[in-house]
PDB file of C-alpha atoms in Angstrom:
ATOM      1  CA  MET A   1      28.177  37.664  -0.321  1.00 53.00           C
ATOM      2  CA  ASP A   2      27.751  41.225   1.129  1.00 56.00           C
ATOM      3  CA  ASN A   3      28.642  41.870   4.809  1.00 61.00           C
ATOM      4  CA  ARG A   4      24.982  41.952   6.304  1.00 60.00           C
ATOM      5  CA  GLN A   5      25.014  38.150   4.994  1.00 60.00           C
ATOM      6  CA  ALA A   6      28.345  37.518   6.515  1.00 58.00           C
ATOM      7  CA  ILE A   7      27.469  39.421   9.760  1.00 59.00           C
ATOM      8  CA  GLY A   8      24.105  37.533   9.712  1.00 57.00           C
ATOM      9  CA  SER A   9      25.595  34.367   9.336  1.00 56.00           C
ATOM     10  CA  TRP A  10      28.127  34.732  12.263  1.00 57.00           C
ATOM     11  CA  LEU A  11      25.327  35.821  14.646  1.00 59.00           C
ATOM     12  CA  SER A  12      23.125  32.920  13.631  1.00 61.00           C
ATOM     13  CA  GLY A  13      25.890  30.571  14.768  1.00 63.00           C
ATOM     14  CA  PRO A  14      27.777  27.097  13.246  1.00 64.00           C
ATOM     15  CA  ARG A  15      24.383  25.250  12.932  1.00 62.00           C
ATOM     16  CA  ALA A  16      23.000  27.919  10.638  1.00 67.00           C
ATOM     17  CA  ALA A  17      26.001  28.307   8.532  1.00 67.00           C
ATOM     18  CA  VAL A  18      26.430  24.416   8.294  1.00 67.00           C
ATOM     19  CA  GLU A  19      22.553  24.379   7.236  1.00 66.00           C
ATOM     20  CA  ASP A  20      22.906  27.234   4.610  1.00 72.00           C
ATOM     21  CA  ALA A  21      25.418  25.519   3.071  1.00 71.00           C
ATOM     22  CA  GLY A  22      23.071  22.504   2.193  1.00 68.00           C
ATOM     23  CA  ALA A  23      23.787  20.132   4.933  1.00 68.00           C
ATOM     24  CA  ASP A  24      20.740  18.495   6.407  1.00 66.00           C
ATOM     25  CA  LEU A  25      21.048  18.115  10.322  1.00 67.00           C
ATOM     26  CA  GLY A  26      17.691  17.564  11.047  1.00 73.00           C
ATOM     27  CA  HIS A  27      15.924  18.829  14.458  1.00 79.00           C
ATOM     28  CA  ARG A  28      17.111  19.277  17.723  1.00 81.00           C
ATOM     29  CA  GLY A  29      16.502  15.759  19.632  1.00 82.00           C
ATOM     30  CA  GLU A  30      16.024  13.657  16.329  1.00 84.00           C
ATOM     31  CA  GLN A  31      19.681  11.680  17.415  1.00 83.00           C
ATOM     32  CA  LEU A  32      18.013  10.731  20.691  1.00 84.00           C
ATOM     33  CA  GLY A  33      14.792   9.606  19.443  1.00 83.00           C
ATOM     34  CA  LEU A  34      12.939  12.714  20.503  1.00 88.00           C
ATOM     35  CA  PRO A  35      10.068  14.794  18.905  1.00 90.00           C
ATOM     36  CA  GLU A  36      10.557  17.998  17.143  1.00 85.00           C
ATOM     37  CA  ASP A  37       7.798  20.121  19.019  1.00 86.00           C
ATOM     38  CA  GLY A  38       5.703  19.475  21.936  1.00 85.00           C
ATOM     39  CA  PRO A  39       6.023  16.857  25.173  1.00 92.00           C
ATOM     40  CA  GLY A  40       9.043  15.055  24.933  1.00 89.00           C
ATOM     41  CA  SER A  41      10.802  17.501  22.611  1.00 91.00           C
ATOM     42  CA  ILE A  42      14.090  19.008  23.890  1.00 92.00           C
ATOM     43  CA  ALA A  43      13.835  21.872  25.941  1.00 92.00           C
ATOM     44  CA  ARG A  44      14.858  25.357  24.345  1.00 91.00           C
ATOM     45  CA  PRO A  45      17.499  27.639  26.401  1.00 89.00           C
ATOM     46  CA  GLY A  46      15.148  30.617  27.183  1.00 91.00           C
ATOM     47  CA  ARG A  47      12.991  28.167  29.034  1.00 94.00           C
ATOM     48  CA  ARG A  48      16.293  26.358  30.832  1.00 93.00           C
ATOM     49  CA  LEU A  49      17.688  29.818  31.972  1.00 93.00           C
ATOM     50  CA  GLY A  50      14.281  30.754  33.232  1.00 96.00           C
ATOM     51  CA  ALA A  51      13.985  27.614  35.238  1.00 97.00           C
ATOM     52  CA  LEU A  52      17.579  28.318  36.602  1.00 95.00           C
ATOM     53  CA  ALA A  53      16.712  31.988  37.527  1.00 96.00           C
ATOM     54  CA  VAL A  54      13.902  30.806  39.413  1.00 98.00           C
ATOM     55  CA  ASP A  55      15.762  28.216  41.064  1.00 98.00           C
ATOM     56  CA  TRP A  56      18.516  30.504  41.848  1.00 96.00           C
ATOM     57  CA  ALA A  57      16.271  33.229  43.122  1.00 96.00           C
ATOM     58  CA  LEU A  58      14.746  30.677  45.529  1.00 96.00           C
ATOM     59  CA  CYS A  59      18.248  29.253  46.887  1.00 96.00           C
ATOM     60  CA  SER A  60      19.395  32.856  47.270  1.00 94.00           C
ATOM     61  CA  LEU A  61      16.074  33.858  49.215  1.00 94.00           C
ATOM     62  CA  ILE A  62      16.614  30.564  51.266  1.00 93.00           C
ATOM     63  CA  ALA A  63      20.351  31.895  52.140  1.00 93.00           C
ATOM     64  CA  TYR A  64      19.572  35.418  52.873  1.00 92.00           C
ATOM     65  CA  GLY A  65      16.776  34.741  54.729  1.00 89.00           C
ATOM     66  CA  LEU A  66      17.080  31.944  56.438  1.00 88.00           C
ATOM     67  CA  ILE A  67      21.218  31.361  56.753  1.00 87.00           C
ATOM     68  CA  THR A  68      22.994  34.509  56.392  1.00 86.00           C
ATOM     69  CA  GLY A  69      20.361  37.428  57.307  1.00 79.00           C
ATOM     70  CA  SER A  70      22.266  39.893  54.973  1.00 78.00           C
ATOM     71  CA  TYR A  71      23.542  39.541  50.938  1.00 75.00           C
ATOM     72  CA  GLY A  72      26.834  39.038  50.187  1.00 80.00           C
ATOM     73  CA  GLN A  73      29.682  36.437  49.316  1.00 86.00           C
ATOM     74  CA  THR A  74      28.713  34.438  51.994  1.00 89.00           C
ATOM     75  CA  ALA A  75      25.036  34.503  51.155  1.00 90.00           C
ATOM     76  CA  SER A  76      25.949  33.462  47.483  1.00 91.00           C
ATOM     77  CA  ASN A  77      28.151  30.343  48.846  1.00 93.00           C
ATOM     78  CA  TRP A  78      25.153  29.132  50.850  1.00 94.00           C
ATOM     79  CA  ALA A  79      23.139  29.946  47.884  1.00 95.00           C
ATOM     80  CA  LEU A  80      25.057  28.034  45.947  1.00 96.00           C
ATOM     81  CA  LEU A  81      24.990  25.009  48.409  1.00 96.00           C
ATOM     82  CA  ILE A  82      21.271  25.090  48.652  1.00 97.00           C
ATOM     83  CA  PHE A  83      20.869  25.043  44.979  1.00 97.00           C
ATOM     84  CA  PHE A  84      23.142  21.919  44.388  1.00 97.00           C
ATOM     85  CA  VAL A  85      21.303  20.056  47.519  1.00 97.00           C
ATOM     86  CA  LEU A  86      17.750  21.182  45.737  1.00 97.00           C
ATOM     87  CA  SER A  87      19.143  20.014  42.590  1.00 97.00           C
ATOM     88  CA  VAL A  88      20.245  16.446  43.744  1.00 97.00           C
ATOM     89  CA  LEU A  89      17.263  15.920  45.704  1.00 97.00           C
ATOM     90  CA  THR A  90      14.564  16.938  43.280  1.00 97.00           C
ATOM     91  CA  VAL A  91      15.911  15.730  40.197  1.00 96.00           C
ATOM     92  CA  GLY A  92      17.185  12.595  41.514  1.00 95.00           C
ATOM     93  CA  THR A  93      13.609  11.924  42.846  1.00 95.00           C
ATOM     94  CA  VAL A  94      10.759  13.506  40.809  1.00 96.00           C
ATOM     95  CA  GLY A  95      12.952  14.548  37.855  1.00 95.00           C
ATOM     96  CA  PHE A  96      12.602  18.493  37.813  1.00 96.00           C
ATOM     97  CA  THR A  97      13.245  21.280  40.391  1.00 97.00           C
ATOM     98  CA  PRO A  98      10.516  23.689  41.470  1.00 97.00           C
ATOM     99  CA  GLY A  99      11.707  26.444  38.397  1.00 98.00           C
ATOM    100  CA  LYS A 100      11.583  23.607  36.056  1.00 97.00           C
ATOM    101  CA  ARG A 101       8.281  22.194  36.940  1.00 97.00           C
ATOM    102  CA  LEU A 102       6.926  25.851  36.932  1.00 98.00           C
ATOM    103  CA  LEU A 103       8.259  26.033  33.556  1.00 97.00           C
ATOM    104  CA  GLY A 104       7.354  22.757  32.228  1.00 97.00           C
ATOM    105  CA  LEU A 105      10.358  20.922  32.218  1.00 97.00           C
ATOM    106  CA  ARG A 106      11.747  17.471  33.369  1.00 96.00           C
ATOM    107  CA  VAL A 107      15.150  15.810  33.406  1.00 97.00           C
ATOM    108  CA  VAL A 108      14.990  12.426  32.243  1.00 96.00           C
ATOM    109  CA  ASP A 109      17.550   9.601  31.555  1.00 94.00           C
ATOM    110  CA  LEU A 110      18.071   8.431  28.301  1.00 89.00           C
ATOM    111  CA  ALA A 111      18.024   4.797  29.112  1.00 89.00           C
ATOM    112  CA  THR A 112      15.628   4.482  31.709  1.00 90.00           C
ATOM    113  CA  GLY A 113      13.399   7.816  31.341  1.00 87.00           C
ATOM    114  CA  ARG A 114      14.086   8.732  35.200  1.00 89.00           C
ATOM    115  CA  PRO A 115      17.316  10.029  36.327  1.00 91.00           C
ATOM    116  CA  SER A 116      18.735   8.012  38.833  1.00 92.00           C
ATOM    117  CA  PRO A 117      19.908   9.930  42.270  1.00 93.00           C
ATOM    118  CA  LEU A 118      23.630   8.840  41.124  1.00 95.00           C
ATOM    119  CA  ARG A 119      23.227  10.672  37.463  1.00 95.00           C
ATOM    120  CA  ALA A 120      21.366  13.702  39.608  1.00 96.00           C
ATOM    121  CA  LEU A 121      24.540  14.020  41.650  1.00 96.00           C
ATOM    122  CA  LEU A 122      26.834  14.145  38.660  1.00 95.00           C
ATOM    123  CA  ARG A 123      24.612  16.429  36.707  1.00 95.00           C
ATOM    124  CA  SER A 124      23.961  18.667  39.549  1.00 96.00           C
ATOM    125  CA  ALA A 125      27.864  18.708  40.492  1.00 96.00           C
ATOM    126  CA  LEU A 126      28.866  19.746  36.670  1.00 94.00           C
ATOM    127  CA  LEU A 127      25.937  22.212  36.993  1.00 94.00           C
ATOM    128  CA  CYS A 128      27.154  24.218  39.788  1.00 94.00           C
ATOM    129  CA  LEU A 129      30.723  24.256  37.823  1.00 93.00           C
ATOM    130  CA  ALA A 130      29.216  26.268  35.207  1.00 89.00           C
ATOM    131  CA  LEU A 131      31.217  25.845  32.649  1.00 83.00           C
ATOM    132  CA  PRO A 132      30.046  22.349  31.340  1.00 85.00           C
ATOM    133  CA  ALA A 133      26.741  23.590  31.264  1.00 87.00           C
ATOM    134  CA  LEU A 134      27.768  26.454  28.591  1.00 87.00           C
ATOM    135  CA  ILE A 135      29.041  24.071  26.320  1.00 88.00           C
ATOM    136  CA  TRP A 136      26.478  22.523  23.965  1.00 86.00           C
ATOM    137  CA  ASP A 137      26.277  19.910  21.582  1.00 86.00           C
ATOM    138  CA  ARG A 138      23.814  20.160  18.214  1.00 82.00           C
ATOM    139  CA  ASP A 139      21.233  19.109  20.263  1.00 85.00           C
ATOM    140  CA  GLY A 140      21.345  21.457  22.424  1.00 84.00           C
ATOM    141  CA  ARG A 141      22.368  19.440  25.411  1.00 90.00           C
ATOM    142  CA  GLY A 142      25.246  20.620  27.910  1.00 91.00           C
ATOM    143  CA  LEU A 143      27.997  18.816  28.595  1.00 92.00           C
ATOM    144  CA  HIS A 144      26.524  18.009  32.094  1.00 93.00           C
ATOM    145  CA  ASP A 145      23.567  16.381  30.761  1.00 94.00           C
ATOM    146  CA  ARG A 146      26.072  14.537  28.049  1.00 93.00           C
ATOM    147  CA  LEU A 147      27.966  13.022  30.814  1.00 93.00           C
ATOM    148  CA  ALA A 148      25.041  12.371  33.260  1.00 94.00           C
ATOM    149  CA  ARG A 149      23.363  10.850  30.104  1.00 94.00           C
ATOM    150  CA  THR A 150      20.240  13.055  30.725  1.00 95.00           C
ATOM    151  CA  VAL A 151      18.364  15.251  28.677  1.00 95.00           C
ATOM    152  CA  GLU A 152      15.959  18.326  29.603  1.00 94.00           C
ATOM    153  CA  VAL A 153      12.909  17.972  27.969  1.00 95.00           C
ATOM    154  CA  ARG A 154       9.305  19.753  27.803  1.00 95.00           C
ATOM    155  CA  ILE A 155       6.403  18.298  29.893  1.00 93.00           C
TER     156      ILE A 155
END
């Protein structure tokens, strides 16, 4: 193995290294009974981050424009609180935030198909802590989704 291949395998992540060794992990969401592509498939990280950026910008705009009138630590704290409330209310009722809807994503409960307000509350609280959202499983679900028994899928 030359250095380029070793560096390339490291950059590709553990999933690519395991698949290069001959293991068949299947597609993301296969264990959950979700399709590989199209509506109902697991949302890709780029769309998820894009939806999060849209929601955060919206919440920051509300905090800056309606509450604090200046941007600083106070506006950031208000933006986090607004983000939490927005996420609990919208995910718990319709299954998506404005950013998720804009990018064609939806949060679904694995058992019922629609997250309950209690699951949305747990998911949103863990998402606001940030660390659980940075720990992913092999299907691409964050720890906050696993603990709330939800998954973010494409519409």
